[in-house]
Amino acid sequence: MRLHPLLPALAGLAFVGPLYGLGLVSTSPGVGAPADTLLRLTCASEPRLGAAGRIRITSLESGAVVETIDLADPAPTRLVGLNPTPYRYRPVRVEGRVAVVHPRAGVLAAGGAYRVDWDAGVLADTVGTPLAAGNFTFSIRPERPAASAVAVTVAADGAGDFATVQGAIDWVPAGNTVPRVITIRAGVYEELVYLGSRQPFVTLRGEDRAGTVISYANNQNLNPGNNRAMVAIDANDVTLANLTLRNTTPRGGSQAEALRGNGRRVVLDRVTLSSLQDTLLWNGALFVTDSLIKGDVDFMWGGGACYFQRCELRSLGSGYLAQVRNGESGRGNVYVDCRLTAAPGVGNVYLARIDPRPDVANTWPFSEVVFLGCAIGPHVRPEGWLLNNATAAPQVRFWEYGSTDLAGGSLDLSRRLPDARRIDRETAERYRDPRYVLGWTPPASAPPPPRRERLTGLSTRARAGAEPVIVGFVVAGTAEAGVLMRGVGPTLGAFGVGETLPRPRLMLQREGAVLAAQTGGPVPGPVADAAARLGLFPFRTGAADAALLATLAPGAYTVALADADGAEGNGLVEIYDAAPGEGTRRLANLSSRALVGEGDATLISGLTVAGAVPKPVLVRGIGPALAGFGVESALVRPRLTVFRGTEVLAANAGWTGAENPLEIARAGALVGAFPLVTGSGDTALLLELAPGNYTAQVSGPAGVGGVALLEVYEVP
């Protein structure tokens, strides 16, 4: 789209009449804003919204008015995302000295140029002196994130792909089938958010939990019914991580959820939810870990299954933590290793309440609320639980096991509601399993503090000939690393491998530039010493195996192994951290591409996990997806198997048939791997590997060969 010729001179300038008591200091945006940009008028003193007047946005190219905001409209509405029910909203709000204007979604086109006009009296100072009529111009950047992109960024200052969270969600297509990550930079995003049921596989990840805040005063009075929640998620397979959702509706302002949803396989990881009445409403299946939930009356409620792990549940006033409305066969809310705290001076709090009367409309006699190993503060009443309109509820499941006070000491439960139970250990262990509660196994929760568990050795055995064995690896961290690389051919014969490369040649590259190369022959002393320190097998005396020792800066590298004279045979590429455990740098992943067949032509990679506790590792065997990168004769139906010694730990013949395909896709996005197509024949396994040595193999069907890629990623 051609920009209006006057725009470069006019963009960002305001044209106003006499300013009277309210001076206009600046306007934004200027040139090249995202299409979901907000408009800002910054004044010399704090403005007040007028009772009447219009703000219009006009296309400089067509002359058409694309948006009109009328301050005299008592109930303006807009559509939010894929929700067909309009929301009432506040089109103009004041933040200190800044008036912020919210255009409706879709009115600003990529590459467009616009003029903003406002009537006199739209803003006034504190004594009623109006801002005169005026205008300014701005433009929208011509490019938008591609539909095929899997990661975008939201930044309130306009420096990201989008300026609003909802703008980024609107980029996710209806019928989405691939994992997409929306990173939200620190800032306060004053908006309503809706993620529709046809937009699954989305992660919203904040840059800073306390500093990335979605906020709005939405409630039953403003938007009755399902639209009263500030953030609504009706999609499955969604993750919210490392951010804060804060509904700013004041006390007494009616029901005001910070978050509501119907989705299944939804994860909240290190999230803060804050409101008063009804903070969290969920009717699907929800896993919450390492999070903070604040409220007072029924601030966790709904009819879905919810599993809370290591969370803080903070009461902001007298009331009830939960009101759970599950049916007889359904699961309710389960709290595991949580802490129940309160704001200063708050008491008279119940763990949960319910109307349990049978055969009465809108009652729930099988309500299930379970606390396991939770530390409970003195703000909770001794009886703990409350029945509404009933004195007995023999079928209600108000259960506790291992409750303590906040210091970990014993807690007196002798005065608990008679129908509440202290369950036995066997029942408690059953409820500690998220799969039992939710019907699915959530991904690993918040990452632990930095630890020394790491990949210290990576190796690949494959057949080289016209197609060399190509191995990629990454040095991660902030410091240089000593890396030992070996290309083994003749010595493999001592281990029973036939048809080995007679004279291997090893070549190290970065971004296409050759950094070092070595053809089999005598091994220099420092290289041999490094291999001995690492406990590697020595080369056979006189064998023409190759080795390199290099100090490498953080980054991605490739090593190619072929025969120096063009012969064909089996070879082994080994890559080792020459000083494992020192500093923060480490080997982060390995990828190997080679021709795969049967027997000795199987593609085999080995890896070593060092440390004291298990390490998450993503292993992928790629065949069909290689065709999309121009690779001819890609292996059609790869099979991936991971061994420890001779024991098969896991195998896969199609990644979407794995037990945890969503977690595999999320891990791939997290480590930057290219996405796999749903239903493809490519393979993948996401494993927690204890320290030790492992091998991963990619093979093909009997009698079928082709090029395959084997990848091993360290998952943070």
XYZ file of C-alpha atoms in Angstrom:
716
model
C 0.000 0.000 0.000
C 1.344 3.450 -0.959
C 1.784 5.879 1.940
C 0.212 9.321 1.709
C 2.923 11.711 0.413
C 2.474 14.136 3.316
C 2.886 11.468 5.983
C 6.671 11.696 6.548
C 6.318 15.383 7.347
C 3.156 15.108 9.409
C 3.530 11.846 11.329
C 3.320 12.307 15.068
C 2.661 16.076 14.950
C -0.422 17.514 16.620
C -2.364 20.475 15.254
C -4.477 22.141 17.905
C -6.137 25.448 18.553
C -5.609 27.424 21.775
C -4.695 25.025 24.561
C -6.239 26.978 27.424
C -5.434 25.162 30.680
C -4.562 21.742 29.237
C -1.360 21.594 27.219
C -0.746 18.749 24.770
C 2.861 17.598 25.085
C 3.053 14.733 22.582
C 1.115 12.163 20.578
C 1.839 8.603 19.529
C 2.298 6.444 17.569
C 4.348 7.928 14.761
C 5.654 6.053 11.725
C 5.586 2.245 11.482
C 3.333 1.176 14.354
C 1.889 -2.357 14.638
C -1.663 -2.720 13.310
C -3.102 -3.220 16.818
C -1.508 -0.034 18.144
C -3.141 2.126 20.791
C -3.228 5.924 20.425
C -1.850 8.175 23.156
C -2.266 11.879 23.885
C 0.169 13.049 26.561
C -0.860 16.245 28.343
C 0.999 18.730 30.513
C -1.358 17.983 33.396
C -3.698 15.133 34.242
C -6.718 15.201 31.900
C -10.317 14.226 32.533
C -12.578 12.571 29.964
C -15.307 14.803 28.614
C -18.963 13.792 28.530
C -19.283 14.272 24.766
C -17.254 14.677 21.609
C -15.848 12.309 19.008
C -12.499 10.860 18.064
C -12.217 9.812 14.408
C -9.543 7.861 12.533
C -9.431 8.549 8.787
C -7.477 6.748 6.079
C -5.222 9.251 4.298
C -5.316 7.125 1.171
C -9.057 6.575 0.745
C -10.415 9.424 2.846
C -12.748 6.971 4.597
C -13.381 7.225 8.332
C -12.400 3.791 9.641
C -13.189 4.347 13.329
C -15.400 6.710 15.314
C -15.432 6.846 19.109
C -18.301 8.859 20.574
C -17.868 9.759 24.230
C -21.619 10.371 24.476
C -22.297 6.675 23.768
C -23.310 5.243 27.177
C -22.509 1.616 26.288
C -19.919 1.226 23.505
C -19.233 -2.357 22.429
C -16.632 -4.252 20.431
C -15.906 -7.836 19.437
C -12.932 -9.464 21.141
C -11.224 -12.298 19.298
C -13.462 -15.106 18.051
C -16.114 -14.453 20.706
C -19.375 -13.757 18.817
C -20.863 -11.881 21.790
C -19.795 -8.210 21.895
C -18.148 -6.809 25.013
C -18.885 -3.465 26.552
C -15.575 -1.661 26.929
C -13.926 1.670 27.688
C -12.682 3.103 24.368
C -10.724 5.908 26.049
C -9.043 5.759 29.441
C -6.679 8.012 31.361
C -3.350 6.898 32.848
C -1.818 9.802 34.745
C -1.183 12.515 32.136
C -1.903 10.203 29.182
C -5.236 9.602 27.448
C -5.157 6.168 25.780
C -7.477 5.438 22.847
C -8.363 1.834 21.923
C -9.312 1.435 18.248
C -11.424 -1.619 17.474
C -9.634 -4.668 16.103
C -9.039 -4.760 12.370
C -9.674 -1.101 11.529
C -5.989 -0.325 10.848
C -4.449 -1.984 7.787
C -0.816 -2.968 7.281
C 1.013 -0.222 5.382
C -1.804 2.271 5.930
C -1.500 5.953 6.808
C -4.077 7.631 9.057
C -5.121 10.910 10.645
C -6.639 11.111 14.126
C -9.066 14.003 14.767
C -10.669 14.867 18.078
C -13.417 17.322 18.945
C -13.011 20.124 21.426
C -13.913 18.951 24.913
C -12.984 15.299 24.479
C -10.447 16.011 27.221
C -10.454 18.713 29.880
C -8.293 19.692 32.814
C -9.289 19.238 36.448
C -11.296 22.493 36.507
C -13.123 21.730 33.267
C -11.071 23.750 30.780
C -11.277 21.764 27.509
C -8.604 20.660 25.102
C -9.250 22.298 21.743
C -9.940 20.249 18.631
C -6.838 18.876 16.936
C -5.296 16.032 14.982
C -2.148 14.059 14.286
C -1.065 11.459 11.735
C 0.596 8.074 11.976
C 1.323 5.012 9.852
C 1.170 1.239 10.221
C 4.192 -0.839 9.300
C 3.727 -2.737 6.024
C 4.860 -6.150 7.232
C 3.008 -8.467 9.618
C 4.129 -11.799 11.088
C 3.738 -14.606 8.572
C 0.881 -17.037 9.049
C 3.482 -19.818 9.198
C 5.407 -18.209 12.080
C 5.353 -20.104 15.377
C 6.582 -17.347 17.710
C 5.711 -13.650 18.017
C 6.356 -10.894 20.551
C 4.003 -8.417 22.206
C 5.430 -5.116 23.468
C 3.345 -2.309 24.936
C 5.731 0.286 23.486
C 5.112 -0.932 19.920
C 8.579 -2.460 19.527
C 7.246 -6.009 19.116
C 5.194 -7.765 16.463
C 2.059 -6.631 18.301
C 1.202 -3.951 20.850
C -1.614 -5.861 22.581
C -2.064 -9.402 23.813
C -5.365 -9.754 21.950
C -3.721 -8.535 18.758
C -1.275 -11.447 18.966
C -4.076 -13.913 19.741
C -6.006 -12.662 16.709
C -2.973 -13.639 14.604
C -3.501 -17.303 15.619
C -5.771 -18.767 12.926
C -9.059 -20.498 13.643
C -8.388 -24.216 13.320
C -4.773 -23.826 14.454
C -2.826 -27.120 14.458
C 0.728 -26.105 15.404
C 2.163 -24.885 18.729
C 2.581 -21.110 18.789
C 4.403 -19.109 21.461
C 3.408 -15.521 22.232
C 6.071 -13.803 24.332
C 4.762 -10.776 26.229
C 7.356 -8.225 27.250
C 7.181 -6.461 30.592
C 4.442 -3.848 30.758
C 0.827 -3.350 31.818
C -1.682 -4.411 29.158
C -5.050 -2.855 29.960
C -7.348 -4.996 27.846
C -9.909 -7.763 27.562
C -8.560 -11.071 26.256
C -10.374 -13.982 24.603
C -8.792 -17.182 23.228
C -11.417 -19.107 21.287
C -12.062 -22.833 21.197
C -10.692 -23.025 17.632
C -7.302 -21.608 18.678
C -5.557 -24.455 20.552
C -1.818 -25.055 21.044
C -1.012 -21.521 22.235
C 1.482 -20.480 24.916
C 1.349 -17.000 26.459
C 4.699 -16.446 28.171
C 5.507 -13.282 30.105
C 8.961 -11.747 30.169
C 8.664 -11.011 33.894
C 6.028 -12.480 36.197
C 5.567 -9.349 38.299
C 6.241 -6.950 35.432
C 4.097 -8.531 32.702
C 0.538 -7.680 33.736
C -2.793 -8.051 31.946
C -5.262 -5.825 33.764
C -8.854 -4.619 33.368
C -11.878 -3.820 35.533
C -14.307 -6.270 33.924
C -17.222 -7.704 35.892
C -20.842 -8.832 35.957
C -22.108 -5.248 35.998
C -20.169 -4.289 32.867
C -20.490 -7.551 30.893
C -23.072 -9.941 32.377
C -22.585 -13.680 31.899
C -19.592 -15.383 30.315
C -18.077 -12.095 29.143
C -17.502 -10.796 32.666
C -14.068 -12.472 33.003
C -11.045 -10.335 32.155
C -9.281 -13.221 30.369
C -11.271 -16.110 28.883
C -9.789 -19.315 27.450
C -12.087 -21.733 25.657
C -9.273 -23.494 23.756
C -7.590 -26.765 24.671
C -3.829 -27.258 24.993
C -2.952 -23.786 26.234
C -0.188 -22.637 28.593
C 0.079 -19.372 30.515
C 3.489 -18.840 32.081
C 5.364 -16.195 34.032
C 2.794 -13.390 34.064
C 0.109 -11.688 36.174
C -3.637 -11.428 35.478
C -5.227 -8.710 37.626
C -8.916 -7.828 37.529
C -9.083 -4.362 39.084
C -12.818 -4.368 39.859
C -13.146 -2.832 43.358
C -14.651 -4.644 46.324
C -18.412 -4.892 45.963
C -18.201 -4.463 42.195
C -19.883 -7.841 41.506
C -18.421 -11.109 40.235
C -15.142 -10.366 38.472
C -13.005 -13.306 37.351
C -9.411 -12.643 36.394
C -9.544 -15.883 34.389
C -12.259 -18.251 33.270
C -12.122 -21.152 30.869
C -13.529 -24.360 29.471
C -10.342 -25.745 27.936
C -8.736 -29.079 28.683
C -5.003 -29.675 29.042
C -4.515 -26.068 30.109
C -1.480 -25.167 32.242
C -0.799 -22.173 34.485
C 2.909 -22.097 35.314
C 4.230 -19.368 37.663
C 1.158 -17.194 37.172
C -0.378 -14.668 39.573
C -4.184 -14.350 39.498
C -5.683 -11.446 41.411
C -9.272 -10.329 41.943
C -11.773 -10.401 44.784
C -14.946 -12.379 44.179
C -14.573 -15.395 41.841
C -10.936 -14.893 40.785
C -10.709 -18.202 38.887
C -13.601 -20.011 37.176
C -12.801 -23.267 35.367
C -15.037 -25.858 33.745
C -12.460 -27.907 31.810
C -9.268 -29.578 33.055
C -6.617 -27.266 34.500
C -3.125 -27.801 35.957
C -1.724 -24.953 38.076
C 1.831 -25.012 39.404
C 3.996 -22.632 41.446
C 1.394 -19.883 41.186
C -0.289 -17.298 43.427
C -4.084 -16.935 43.527
C -5.629 -14.040 45.459
C -9.276 -13.350 46.291
C -11.936 -13.567 48.976
C -15.360 -15.043 48.066
C -15.386 -18.360 46.146
C -12.200 -17.286 44.441
C -11.642 -20.715 42.873
C -14.853 -22.182 41.543
C -16.494 -24.056 38.689
C -17.392 -27.550 37.560
C -14.089 -28.681 36.069
C -11.164 -30.709 37.370
C -8.314 -28.545 38.684
C -4.974 -29.664 40.131
C -2.983 -27.066 42.104
C 0.660 -27.843 42.897
C 2.962 -25.783 45.159
C 0.681 -22.752 44.948
C -0.036 -19.958 47.411
C -3.749 -19.325 48.004
C -4.019 -15.875 49.582
C -7.284 -14.695 51.140
C -7.818 -10.938 50.801
C -10.931 -10.907 52.974
C -13.312 -13.146 54.884
C -14.903 -15.719 52.635
C -14.337 -19.078 50.973
C -11.448 -20.421 48.961
C -13.483 -22.739 46.753
C -16.956 -23.616 45.556
C -16.690 -26.675 43.322
C -19.615 -27.970 41.289
C -18.531 -31.331 39.905
C -20.920 -34.219 39.326
C -20.871 -37.638 40.960
C -18.334 -39.159 38.556
C -16.266 -36.014 38.016
C -13.178 -34.754 39.770
C -13.047 -31.384 41.499
C -10.264 -29.220 42.962
C -7.165 -30.937 44.356
C -4.501 -28.903 46.180
C -1.078 -30.514 46.630
C 1.699 -29.029 48.790
C 0.090 -25.579 48.738
C 0.231 -22.756 51.299
C -2.945 -21.048 52.503
C -2.141 -17.498 53.600
C -4.035 -14.257 54.198
C -3.599 -10.508 54.022
C -2.948 -8.837 57.399
C -5.995 -8.841 59.655
C -8.007 -11.294 57.550
C -9.799 -14.178 59.270
C -13.073 -16.096 59.177
C -12.165 -18.011 56.026
C -13.524 -21.427 54.976
C -11.667 -23.925 52.819
C -14.790 -24.450 50.705
C -18.556 -24.211 50.771
C -21.362 -25.898 48.844
C -25.117 -26.458 48.832
C -25.218 -30.287 48.895
C -28.969 -30.914 48.876
C -29.862 -33.819 46.572
C -32.604 -33.567 43.964
C -32.640 -29.765 44.082
C -31.724 -27.583 41.117
C -28.289 -25.940 41.213
C -26.956 -28.009 44.102
C -23.914 -30.272 44.141
C -24.032 -33.138 46.657
C -20.768 -34.681 45.347
C -18.626 -31.536 45.499
C -14.955 -32.561 45.700
C -12.252 -30.408 47.313
C -9.090 -32.186 48.490
C -6.086 -30.733 50.350
C -2.935 -32.898 50.424
C 0.140 -31.889 52.403
C -0.944 -28.258 52.568
C 0.186 -25.668 55.119
C -2.859 -23.805 56.437
C -2.759 -20.440 58.183
C -4.742 -19.419 61.288
C -7.175 -17.370 59.180
C -9.028 -20.613 58.324
C -11.863 -21.398 60.723
C -11.491 -24.512 62.925
C -14.452 -26.265 61.257
C -12.797 -25.639 57.896
C -15.785 -26.329 55.653
C -19.301 -24.899 55.235
C -22.565 -26.451 54.073
C -25.194 -24.036 52.749
C -28.854 -24.925 53.391
C -27.925 -28.276 54.937
C -26.662 -29.768 58.188
C -25.314 -33.000 56.712
C -23.751 -34.060 53.416
C -22.696 -37.720 53.513
C -21.629 -37.782 49.847
C -19.627 -34.579 49.716
C -15.869 -35.067 49.294
C -14.316 -32.451 51.577
C -11.035 -34.226 52.311
C -7.637 -33.538 53.878
C -4.411 -35.454 54.317
C -1.219 -34.280 55.996
C -2.389 -30.735 56.747
C 0.024 -28.624 58.829
C 0.261 -25.079 60.092
C 2.380 -22.579 58.169
C 5.481 -23.512 60.175
C 5.066 -27.197 59.323
C 3.767 -28.132 62.763
C 0.754 -30.257 63.599
C -2.692 -28.806 62.946
C -5.707 -29.470 65.148
C -8.442 -30.937 62.921
C -10.677 -32.139 65.748
C -13.282 -29.424 65.132
C -13.612 -29.973 61.391
C -17.070 -30.321 59.819
C -18.388 -33.816 60.712
C -18.895 -34.793 57.069
C -15.332 -33.792 56.152
C -12.787 -36.625 56.123
C -9.137 -37.217 56.809
C -8.367 -39.706 54.072
C -5.875 -42.566 54.232
C -2.453 -42.593 52.612
C -3.492 -44.839 49.732
C -6.299 -42.484 48.715
C -4.011 -39.475 49.083
C -1.390 -41.038 46.816
C -4.036 -41.687 44.183
C -5.102 -38.040 44.233
C -1.491 -36.868 44.087
C -1.326 -38.239 40.553
C -2.428 -35.454 38.160
C -3.493 -38.035 35.584
C -6.028 -39.473 38.026
C -7.490 -36.026 38.667
C -7.264 -34.497 35.188
C -7.259 -37.456 32.822
C -3.907 -36.370 31.331
C -0.304 -35.946 32.439
C 0.798 -32.294 32.556
C 4.226 -31.284 31.255
C 7.096 -30.637 33.623
C 6.340 -27.627 35.780
C 8.466 -24.578 36.503
C 12.160 -25.167 35.873
C 14.224 -25.652 39.019
C 17.110 -23.352 39.920
C 20.192 -23.602 37.680
C 21.881 -26.956 38.076
C 24.915 -28.807 36.776
C 22.987 -31.516 34.928
C 24.071 -31.263 31.306
C 24.938 -33.128 28.143
C 28.708 -33.686 28.174
C 29.159 -36.123 25.304
C 27.434 -36.596 21.957
C 28.247 -39.137 19.262
C 26.798 -40.400 15.989
C 27.476 -43.570 14.029
C 26.277 -43.763 10.440
C 27.285 -44.757 6.937
C 29.197 -42.227 4.836
C 29.863 -42.285 1.117
C 28.469 -40.020 -1.559
C 26.451 -38.522 1.330
C 28.756 -37.521 4.226
C 27.709 -37.861 7.837
C 26.821 -34.319 8.920
C 26.631 -33.572 12.625
C 25.495 -30.292 14.137
C 26.026 -29.228 17.731
C 25.594 -26.126 19.868
C 27.925 -24.672 22.471
C 25.582 -22.919 24.908
C 26.462 -20.475 27.657
C 28.511 -17.291 27.797
C 32.114 -18.516 27.712
C 34.356 -20.340 25.254
C 34.536 -24.112 25.544
C 37.182 -26.668 24.744
C 35.568 -29.265 22.474
C 37.067 -32.593 21.402
C 35.853 -33.993 18.056
C 36.770 -37.419 16.722
C 36.040 -39.107 13.392
C 36.478 -42.842 13.873
C 36.703 -45.387 11.067
C 39.290 -48.188 11.253
C 39.168 -48.512 15.061
C 35.443 -49.395 14.855
C 36.508 -52.769 13.489
C 37.775 -53.671 16.961
C 34.164 -53.356 18.183
C 32.724 -55.681 15.551
C 31.587 -52.996 13.093
C 32.140 -54.037 9.482
C 32.841 -51.978 6.353
C 34.372 -49.047 8.210
C 35.692 -45.877 6.579
C 39.347 -46.617 5.736
C 40.636 -43.019 5.970
C 38.203 -40.635 7.706
C 38.392 -36.884 7.130
C 36.863 -34.585 9.750
C 35.884 -30.987 8.912
C 34.620 -28.378 11.424
C 32.498 -25.506 10.085
C 30.559 -22.508 11.357
C 28.146 -20.641 9.083
C 29.733 -22.247 6.017
C 33.313 -21.293 6.926
C 35.807 -24.119 7.499
C 37.435 -23.616 10.905
C 39.580 -26.759 10.966
C 40.033 -30.084 9.184
C 41.998 -33.247 9.855
C 42.551 -36.426 7.877
C 43.221 -39.684 9.694
C 46.777 -40.156 10.865
C 48.903 -39.727 13.993
C 46.979 -38.015 16.796
C 48.683 -34.959 18.371
C 49.620 -35.330 22.037
C 47.129 -32.738 23.454
C 44.283 -34.427 21.577
C 45.233 -37.861 22.896
C 45.593 -36.447 26.428
C 42.101 -34.903 26.277
C 40.618 -38.221 25.139
C 42.368 -40.044 27.974
C 41.063 -37.533 30.567
C 37.529 -38.122 29.330
C 37.921 -41.902 29.462
C 37.406 -42.437 25.724
C 38.610 -45.571 23.987
C 42.046 -45.091 22.361
C 42.524 -45.318 18.618
C 44.049 -48.544 17.365
C 47.807 -48.206 16.859
C 48.542 -47.038 13.328
C 44.848 -46.585 12.465
C 43.932 -43.608 10.267
C 41.252 -42.207 12.584
C 40.857 -38.407 12.813
C 40.540 -36.008 15.773
C 40.382 -32.268 16.462
C 40.622 -30.262 19.694
C 39.328 -26.685 19.446
C 38.322 -23.807 21.703
C 34.911 -22.647 20.492
C 32.821 -19.589 21.287
C 29.121 -20.093 22.051
C 27.176 -20.834 18.883
C 26.159 -23.499 16.371
C 28.698 -25.665 14.540
C 28.724 -28.569 12.090
C 31.169 -31.421 11.658
C 31.239 -33.420 8.414
C 32.728 -36.910 8.235
C 33.635 -38.584 4.948
C 36.462 -40.692 3.571
C 39.440 -38.695 2.351
C 39.612 -40.841 -0.795
C 35.858 -41.025 -1.452
C 35.350 -44.556 -0.150
C 32.087 -45.676 1.450
C 31.812 -47.113 4.936
C 30.605 -46.832 8.515
C 32.001 -44.052 10.663
C 31.582 -42.560 14.119
C 31.571 -38.843 14.964
C 32.181 -37.988 18.634
C 31.844 -34.553 20.240
C 32.812 -34.033 23.879
C 33.068 -31.156 26.330
C 36.802 -31.224 27.027
C 36.295 -29.849 30.565
C 32.830 -30.984 31.717
C 31.442 -29.294 34.810
C 33.544 -26.137 34.483
C 31.793 -22.792 33.988
C 28.380 -22.159 32.484
C 29.054 -23.257 28.901
C 27.878 -26.678 27.796
C 26.906 -28.798 24.810
C 23.195 -28.181 24.294
C 22.146 -30.332 21.335
C 23.217 -32.621 18.527
C 21.808 -33.243 15.069
C 23.037 -35.894 12.638
C 22.053 -36.373 9.004
C 22.979 -39.503 7.105
C 21.763 -42.233 4.762
C 19.885 -44.861 6.771
C 19.406 -48.503 5.893
C 19.401 -51.841 7.685
C 21.975 -53.456 9.967
C 25.177 -51.423 10.228
C 23.527 -48.639 8.202
C 21.312 -47.712 11.165
C 21.829 -44.093 12.292
C 22.989 -44.227 15.921
C 23.664 -41.331 18.287
C 25.062 -41.597 21.782
C 24.792 -39.050 24.555
C 26.032 -38.657 28.096
C 24.061 -36.888 30.847
C 26.233 -35.677 33.726
C 25.095 -34.463 37.141
C 23.024 -35.818 40.014
C 19.376 -35.671 38.888
C 17.483 -36.447 35.654
C 17.711 -34.102 32.672
C 14.865 -33.409 30.174
C 16.007 -34.371 26.670
C 14.108 -34.162 23.378
C 15.105 -36.782 20.783
C 13.719 -36.593 17.233
C 14.092 -38.895 14.223
C 13.153 -36.917 11.109
C 12.376 -38.391 7.707
C 9.312 -37.086 5.828
C 9.848 -33.483 7.009
C 13.226 -33.374 5.219
C 11.455 -33.279 1.863
C 10.281 -29.782 2.755
C 13.941 -28.725 2.963
C 14.803 -30.053 -0.491
C 16.332 -33.345 0.687
C 15.846 -36.079 -1.894
C 15.208 -39.711 -0.932
C 14.178 -38.880 2.646
C 13.421 -41.904 4.833
C 9.672 -42.461 4.560
C 8.844 -44.234 7.828
C 11.597 -43.773 10.415
C 11.523 -45.606 13.726
C 13.204 -44.045 16.766
C 14.471 -46.123 19.698
C 16.339 -44.934 22.816
C 18.488 -47.392 24.791
C 20.380 -47.386 28.048
C 22.878 -50.166 27.552
C 20.834 -52.936 25.937
C 17.581 -51.874 27.633
C 14.984 -50.171 25.439
C 13.758 -47.083 27.318
C 11.310 -45.820 24.707
C 10.425 -46.150 21.030
C 8.298 -44.188 18.597
C 7.105 -44.635 15.014
C 5.145 -41.374 14.689
C 5.355 -38.394 17.035
C 1.622 -37.644 17.172
C 1.067 -41.203 18.386
C 3.323 -40.637 21.391
C 1.845 -40.387 24.888
C 2.688 -36.684 25.137
C 2.575 -35.064 21.666
C 1.660 -31.624 23.023
C 4.637 -31.603 25.385
C 6.888 -32.768 22.523
C 5.695 -29.889 20.355
C 6.139 -27.368 23.165
C 9.643 -28.638 23.911
C 10.500 -28.335 20.221
C 9.318 -24.731 20.159
C 11.225 -24.000 23.368
C 14.568 -25.241 21.996
C 14.027 -23.644 18.585
C 13.540 -26.838 16.563
C 11.522 -26.589 13.361
C 7.888 -27.690 13.928
C 6.670 -31.111 12.845
C 3.440 -31.499 10.902
C 0.609 -33.177 12.780
C 0.199 -36.752 11.546
C 3.552 -36.887 9.760
C 5.685 -40.002 9.968
C 8.468 -38.151 11.783
C 9.318 -39.452 15.243
C 10.081 -37.851 18.605
C 10.467 -38.702 22.285
C 10.596 -36.335 25.279
C 12.414 -38.110 28.104
C 13.752 -37.441 31.592
C 17.163 -39.115 31.489
C 19.055 -39.891 34.670
C 22.818 -39.268 34.590
C 24.493 -41.895 32.434
C 25.135 -43.014 28.859
C 22.419 -43.539 26.251
C 22.039 -44.329 22.565
C 19.314 -43.279 20.137
C 18.762 -45.139 16.871
C 16.880 -44.272 13.700
C 16.078 -47.166 11.400
C 13.763 -47.735 8.464
C 11.354 -50.495 7.432
C 12.873 -53.730 6.153
C 14.378 -53.199 2.734
C 13.740 -49.441 2.749
C 16.468 -46.807 3.003
C 16.670 -43.043 2.854
C 18.168 -39.920 4.366
C 17.235 -39.245 7.999
C 18.037 -36.634 10.613
C 18.525 -37.576 14.266
C 18.347 -34.695 16.756
C 19.107 -34.570 20.480
C 18.157 -31.380 22.355
C 18.824 -30.345 25.919
C 15.500 -28.973 27.197
C 15.866 -26.111 29.710
